[in-house]
């Protein structure tokens, strides 16, 4: 158990729901490993209260920052004075640093962490086809990161047509090499990589967010959900002998960069550009 005293730096994680979050476990283990007097604690914050809670946290002097999780990643941008390049590009944030004047500097690590996790498990996406289901904060970040990683084609699915069109338009505006298609119809997996970026699968009995009927033997099935570790989608993929990529790999490949961004552990010699850019933005 992390020791807490009057000098402990605090990090909050805000989400709705919050019980599925793995960040408290991983961050607090990281703080112990680095012998940092810091603790991350979960806050269950409904969307209607998000702005009020953030405004109140601005006044907490020993608050290092906030980890932002579902469904607040897009909303968080509206409360942020300084943005990293990745956060500005995606319009989403998953980490907020409290500056000395009480303003927030926001960064987005989901995309870089997801691709780093794929590469760490020898899943190269360059020149491959990909499908992302979900155009919320995490889905947006992963979509931009896959474009940067060189996917040949990217299919986007979301039931919200406005969110879907906004994401597809942003991707086309910054990349003309990747074939981008969007649809509100049923998501069929016939791709090299399929990604669930929705909350569907957090609860027992949830329907599968992606139809794996057409998945080929080369298909890698990824789910961004942290808990349960094996979602219904991943279990269905295993039953078809498909490679799976659980959500924990995203967080495990982001956590040190996030802690460095919050200035709680030493700066990493190699880390996502979002950290350097956000540091510069707040200088």
Short mmCIF file of C-alpha atoms in Angstrom, two decimals:
data_model
loop_
_atom_site.label_atom_id
_atom_site.label_comp_id
_atom_site.label_asym_id
_atom_site.label_seq_id
_atom_site.Cartn_x
_atom_site.Cartn_y
_atom_site.Cartn_z
CA UNK A 1 0.00 0.00 0.00
CA UNK A 2 1.32 3.45 -0.93
CA UNK A 3 2.30 5.52 2.11
CA UNK A 4 0.40 8.80 2.32
CA UNK A 5 1.43 11.78 4.43
CA UNK A 6 1.16 15.57 4.40
CA UNK A 7 3.71 15.89 1.58
CA UNK A 8 2.13 13.37 -0.79
CA UNK A 9 1.46 14.59 -4.34
CA UNK A 10 -2.00 13.53 -5.48
CA UNK A 11 -3.20 12.46 -8.93
CA UNK A 12 -6.92 11.99 -9.57
CA UNK A 13 -8.48 9.82 -12.25
CA UNK A 14 -11.93 11.01 -13.34
CA UNK A 15 -14.37 8.73 -15.15
CA UNK A 16 -17.91 7.39 -15.36
CA UNK A 17 -17.87 4.49 -14.61
CA UNK A 18 -14.58 4.20 -12.74
CA UNK A 19 -14.55 0.67 -11.28
CA UNK A 20 -12.93 -0.71 -14.45
CA UNK A 21 -9.91 1.63 -14.26
CA UNK A 22 -6.49 -0.05 -13.98
CA UNK A 23 -4.61 3.24 -13.60
CA UNK A 24 -4.66 3.29 -9.76
CA UNK A 25 -2.99 -0.12 -9.58
CA UNK A 26 -0.36 0.62 -12.23
CA UNK A 27 0.43 4.21 -11.29
CA UNK A 28 0.78 3.47 -7.58
CA UNK A 29 3.09 0.53 -8.33
CA UNK A 30 5.15 2.87 -10.53
CA UNK A 31 5.38 5.48 -7.76
CA UNK A 32 6.60 2.80 -5.34
CA UNK A 33 9.18 1.59 -7.87
CA UNK A 34 10.53 5.13 -8.31
CA UNK A 35 10.19 5.83 -4.56
CA UNK A 36 8.03 8.87 -5.31
CA UNK A 37 5.75 10.25 -2.59
CA UNK A 38 2.64 10.31 -4.75
CA UNK A 39 -0.68 8.51 -4.98
CA UNK A 40 -3.36 8.15 -7.66
CA UNK A 41 -6.97 7.87 -6.49
CA UNK A 42 -10.19 7.23 -8.47
CA UNK A 43 -13.11 9.67 -8.63
CA UNK A 44 -16.47 8.62 -10.08
CA UNK A 45 -17.54 11.82 -11.86
CA UNK A 46 -20.66 11.95 -14.07
CA UNK A 47 -20.44 14.15 -17.16
CA UNK A 48 -22.77 16.76 -15.67
CA UNK A 49 -20.30 17.35 -12.82
CA UNK A 50 -17.05 17.15 -14.78
CA UNK A 51 -16.48 20.89 -15.26
CA UNK A 52 -17.34 21.69 -11.64
CA UNK A 53 -14.96 19.02 -10.35
CA UNK A 54 -12.10 20.20 -12.58
CA UNK A 55 -12.64 23.80 -11.51
CA UNK A 56 -12.45 22.75 -7.86
CA UNK A 57 -9.31 20.67 -8.39
CA UNK A 58 -7.53 23.70 -9.87
CA UNK A 59 -7.27 25.07 -6.33
CA UNK A 60 -5.63 21.96 -4.84
CA UNK A 61 -1.97 22.94 -4.51
CA UNK A 62 -0.62 19.42 -3.89
CA UNK A 63 -2.48 18.02 -6.91
CA UNK A 64 0.01 16.97 -9.61
CA UNK A 65 -2.68 16.39 -12.20
CA UNK A 66 -5.60 14.37 -13.47
CA UNK A 67 -5.88 11.23 -15.56
CA UNK A 68 -8.99 11.49 -17.74
CA UNK A 69 -10.89 8.39 -18.78
CA UNK A 70 -14.20 7.47 -20.43
CA UNK A 71 -16.35 9.45 -21.23
CA UNK A 72 -14.53 12.73 -20.54
CA UNK A 73 -11.56 12.74 -22.95
CA UNK A 74 -13.18 14.98 -25.57
CA UNK A 75 -14.88 17.23 -23.01
CA UNK A 76 -11.61 17.88 -21.15
CA UNK A 77 -10.22 20.05 -23.97
CA UNK A 78 -12.73 22.79 -23.16
CA UNK A 79 -11.13 23.32 -19.74
CA UNK A 80 -7.49 23.26 -20.79
CA UNK A 81 -5.28 26.33 -21.26
CA UNK A 82 -2.35 24.54 -22.98
CA UNK A 83 -2.47 21.52 -25.31
CA UNK A 84 0.18 19.13 -26.60
CA UNK A 85 0.33 18.59 -30.34
CA UNK A 86 -1.37 15.19 -29.98
CA UNK A 87 -4.17 16.65 -27.86
CA UNK A 88 -4.68 19.54 -30.27
CA UNK A 89 -4.67 17.20 -33.26
CA UNK A 90 -7.14 14.72 -31.79
CA UNK A 91 -9.27 17.15 -29.79
CA UNK A 92 -9.01 14.75 -26.85
CA UNK A 93 -7.04 14.54 -23.59
CA UNK A 94 -6.21 11.70 -21.23
CA UNK A 95 -3.81 13.52 -18.89
CA UNK A 96 -3.97 17.00 -17.34
CA UNK A 97 -1.08 18.63 -15.48
CA UNK A 98 -1.85 21.32 -12.93
CA UNK A 99 0.47 24.29 -13.40
CA UNK A 100 1.58 26.62 -10.59
CA UNK A 101 -1.02 29.21 -11.58
CA UNK A 102 -3.82 26.65 -11.41
CA UNK A 103 -4.27 26.27 -15.17
CA UNK A 104 -4.32 22.91 -16.92
CA UNK A 105 -1.91 21.59 -19.55
CA UNK A 106 -3.40 18.66 -21.43
CA UNK A 107 -1.81 15.80 -23.37
CA UNK A 108 -3.01 12.66 -25.12
CA UNK A 109 -1.05 9.42 -24.81
CA UNK A 110 -3.61 6.80 -25.88
CA UNK A 111 -2.62 6.70 -29.54
CA UNK A 112 1.14 6.51 -29.04
CA UNK A 113 0.70 3.98 -26.22
CA UNK A 114 -1.53 1.76 -28.34
CA UNK A 115 0.85 1.66 -31.30
CA UNK A 116 3.85 1.14 -29.00
CA UNK A 117 2.03 -1.80 -27.44
CA UNK A 118 1.38 -3.32 -30.87
CA UNK A 119 5.01 -2.91 -31.89
CA UNK A 120 6.15 -4.41 -28.59
CA UNK A 121 4.20 -7.56 -29.43
CA UNK A 122 5.54 -7.66 -33.02
CA UNK A 123 2.32 -6.46 -34.67
CA UNK A 124 3.46 -4.13 -37.45
CA UNK A 125 0.62 -2.01 -38.87
CA UNK A 126 2.47 -0.23 -41.68
CA UNK A 127 0.77 -1.00 -45.00
CA UNK A 128 -2.01 -2.96 -43.28
CA UNK A 129 -5.79 -2.53 -43.12
CA UNK A 130 -7.48 -1.50 -39.87
CA UNK A 131 -10.98 -1.07 -38.44
CA UNK A 132 -11.80 1.09 -35.42
CA UNK A 133 -15.20 0.86 -33.76
CA UNK A 134 -15.88 3.97 -31.67
CA UNK A 135 -15.17 7.63 -32.47
CA UNK A 136 -14.88 8.86 -28.89
CA UNK A 137 -11.69 10.15 -27.26
CA UNK A 138 -9.69 6.91 -27.31
CA UNK A 139 -10.89 5.96 -30.78
CA UNK A 140 -9.91 9.36 -32.16
CA UNK A 141 -6.43 9.10 -30.63
CA UNK A 142 -5.87 5.58 -31.93
CA UNK A 143 -7.10 6.55 -35.40
CA UNK A 144 -4.60 9.41 -35.67
CA UNK A 145 -1.79 7.19 -34.34
CA UNK A 146 -2.54 4.44 -36.86
CA UNK A 147 -2.46 7.00 -39.67
CA UNK A 148 0.94 8.15 -38.40
CA UNK A 149 2.09 4.52 -38.23
CA UNK A 150 1.34 4.07 -41.94
CA UNK A 151 -1.80 1.96 -42.22
CA UNK A 152 -2.88 1.57 -45.85
CA UNK A 153 -6.60 1.75 -45.12
CA UNK A 154 -8.72 2.66 -42.12
CA UNK A 155 -12.41 1.88 -41.71
CA UNK A 156 -14.28 3.81 -39.01
CA UNK A 157 -17.55 2.76 -37.39
CA UNK A 158 -19.72 4.64 -34.91
CA UNK A 159 -23.47 4.89 -34.43
CA UNK A 160 -23.09 8.66 -33.99
CA UNK A 161 -22.89 9.96 -37.56
CA UNK A 162 -21.71 13.44 -36.53
CA UNK A 163 -18.77 12.11 -34.49
CA UNK A 164 -17.89 9.72 -37.28
CA UNK A 165 -17.88 12.39 -39.98
CA UNK A 166 -15.89 14.77 -37.81
CA UNK A 167 -13.16 12.17 -37.25
CA UNK A 168 -13.06 11.05 -40.89
CA UNK A 169 -12.83 14.65 -42.06
CA UNK A 170 -9.97 15.42 -39.67
CA UNK A 171 -8.03 12.35 -40.80
CA UNK A 172 -8.48 13.14 -44.49
CA UNK A 173 -7.40 16.73 -43.92
CA UNK A 174 -4.01 15.64 -42.62
CA UNK A 175 -3.37 12.51 -44.71
CA UNK A 176 -4.09 11.77 -48.36
CA UNK A 177 -2.22 8.44 -48.58
CA UNK A 178 -4.45 6.33 -46.34
CA UNK A 179 -7.81 5.17 -47.69
CA UNK A 180 -10.39 6.22 -45.10
CA UNK A 181 -13.96 4.94 -45.06
CA UNK A 182 -16.69 5.58 -42.49
CA UNK A 183 -19.95 3.77 -41.79
CA UNK A 184 -22.77 3.63 -39.27
CA UNK A 185 -23.66 0.09 -40.44
CA UNK A 186 -22.66 -3.11 -38.65
CA UNK A 187 -18.90 -3.41 -38.15
CA UNK A 188 -17.57 -6.43 -40.06
CA UNK A 189 -14.00 -7.54 -39.34
CA UNK A 190 -12.16 -8.46 -42.54
CA UNK A 191 -9.04 -6.43 -41.68
CA UNK A 192 -5.50 -7.02 -40.48
CA UNK A 193 -6.30 -5.12 -37.26
CA UNK A 194 -9.66 -4.51 -35.60
CA UNK A 195 -9.99 -2.26 -32.55
CA UNK A 196 -12.87 -1.88 -30.11
CA UNK A 197 -12.73 1.68 -28.78
CA UNK A 198 -16.21 1.63 -27.21
CA UNK A 199 -17.32 0.72 -23.65
CA UNK A 200 -19.19 -2.29 -25.09
CA UNK A 201 -17.75 -5.29 -23.27
CA UNK A 202 -17.31 -3.76 -19.83
CA UNK A 203 -20.48 -5.44 -18.57
CA UNK A 204 -21.42 -9.10 -18.64
CA UNK A 205 -23.96 -9.75 -21.36
CA UNK A 206 -22.85 -6.90 -23.65
CA UNK A 207 -23.23 -7.75 -27.32
CA UNK A 208 -20.04 -8.02 -29.35
CA UNK A 209 -19.11 -4.63 -30.86
CA UNK A 210 -17.51 -6.27 -33.92
CA UNK A 211 -18.67 -9.19 -36.07
CA UNK A 212 -15.69 -11.55 -36.46
CA UNK A 213 -17.34 -13.83 -39.02
CA UNK A 214 -15.18 -12.53 -41.89
CA UNK A 215 -11.94 -12.22 -39.90
CA UNK A 216 -8.97 -13.92 -41.56
CA UNK A 217 -6.15 -15.85 -39.85
CA UNK A 218 -3.96 -12.72 -39.99
CA UNK A 219 -6.44 -10.56 -38.06
CA UNK A 220 -5.31 -9.05 -34.74
CA UNK A 221 -8.25 -8.23 -32.46
CA UNK A 222 -7.63 -5.39 -30.01
CA UNK A 223 -9.87 -4.11 -27.23
CA UNK A 224 -9.13 -0.88 -25.35
CA UNK A 225 -11.21 -1.94 -22.34
CA UNK A 226 -9.05 -2.52 -19.24
CA UNK A 227 -11.52 -4.51 -17.14
CA UNK A 228 -12.44 -7.27 -17.66
CA UNK A 229 -9.01 -8.24 -18.96
CA UNK A 230 -10.63 -10.63 -21.42
CA UNK A 231 -13.74 -9.08 -22.90
CA UNK A 232 -16.36 -10.99 -24.85
CA UNK A 233 -14.74 -9.76 -28.06
CA UNK A 234 -11.31 -11.07 -27.08
CA UNK A 235 -12.80 -14.38 -25.96
CA UNK A 236 -14.57 -14.72 -29.31
CA UNK A 237 -11.32 -13.95 -31.12
CA UNK A 238 -9.45 -16.59 -29.11
CA UNK A 239 -12.13 -19.12 -29.97
CA UNK A 240 -11.30 -18.45 -33.63
CA UNK A 241 -7.55 -18.78 -32.97
CA UNK A 242 -7.00 -15.09 -33.75
CA UNK A 243 -4.26 -13.01 -32.14
CA UNK A 244 -5.61 -10.76 -29.37
CA UNK A 245 -4.37 -7.49 -27.92
CA UNK A 246 -5.90 -6.58 -24.51
CA UNK A 247 -6.36 -3.01 -23.31
CA UNK A 248 -3.65 -3.20 -20.65
CA UNK A 249 -0.93 -2.94 -23.30
CA UNK A 250 -2.02 0.62 -24.12
CA UNK A 251 -1.75 1.77 -20.51
CA UNK A 252 1.46 -0.15 -19.80
CA UNK A 253 3.10 1.61 -22.76
CA UNK A 254 1.83 5.06 -21.69
CA UNK A 255 2.19 5.13 -17.94
CA UNK A 256 5.83 6.22 -17.57
CA UNK A 257 5.43 8.96 -20.17
CA UNK A 258 2.32 10.18 -18.34
CA UNK A 259 4.07 10.19 -14.97
CA UNK A 260 7.00 12.11 -16.50
CA UNK A 261 4.56 14.60 -18.03
CA UNK A 262 3.12 15.11 -14.54
CA UNK A 263 6.71 15.73 -13.34
CA UNK A 264 6.48 12.92 -10.80
CA UNK A 265 9.29 10.73 -12.17
CA UNK A 266 12.49 11.67 -14.01
CA UNK A 267 12.11 12.75 -17.61
CA UNK A 268 12.43 9.82 -19.98
CA UNK A 269 15.17 9.91 -22.60
CA UNK A 270 12.77 8.45 -25.17
CA UNK A 271 9.10 9.24 -24.80
CA UNK A 272 6.10 10.24 -26.95
CA UNK A 273 6.39 13.68 -28.53
CA UNK A 274 3.21 14.73 -26.71
CA UNK A 275 5.27 15.19 -23.54
CA UNK A 276 7.87 17.52 -25.03
CA UNK A 277 5.26 19.50 -26.93
CA UNK A 278 3.08 19.96 -23.88
CA UNK A 279 6.07 21.02 -21.77
CA UNK A 280 6.88 23.67 -24.36
CA UNK A 281 3.27 24.84 -24.52
CA UNK A 282 3.23 25.53 -20.81
CA UNK A 283 6.66 27.17 -20.63
#
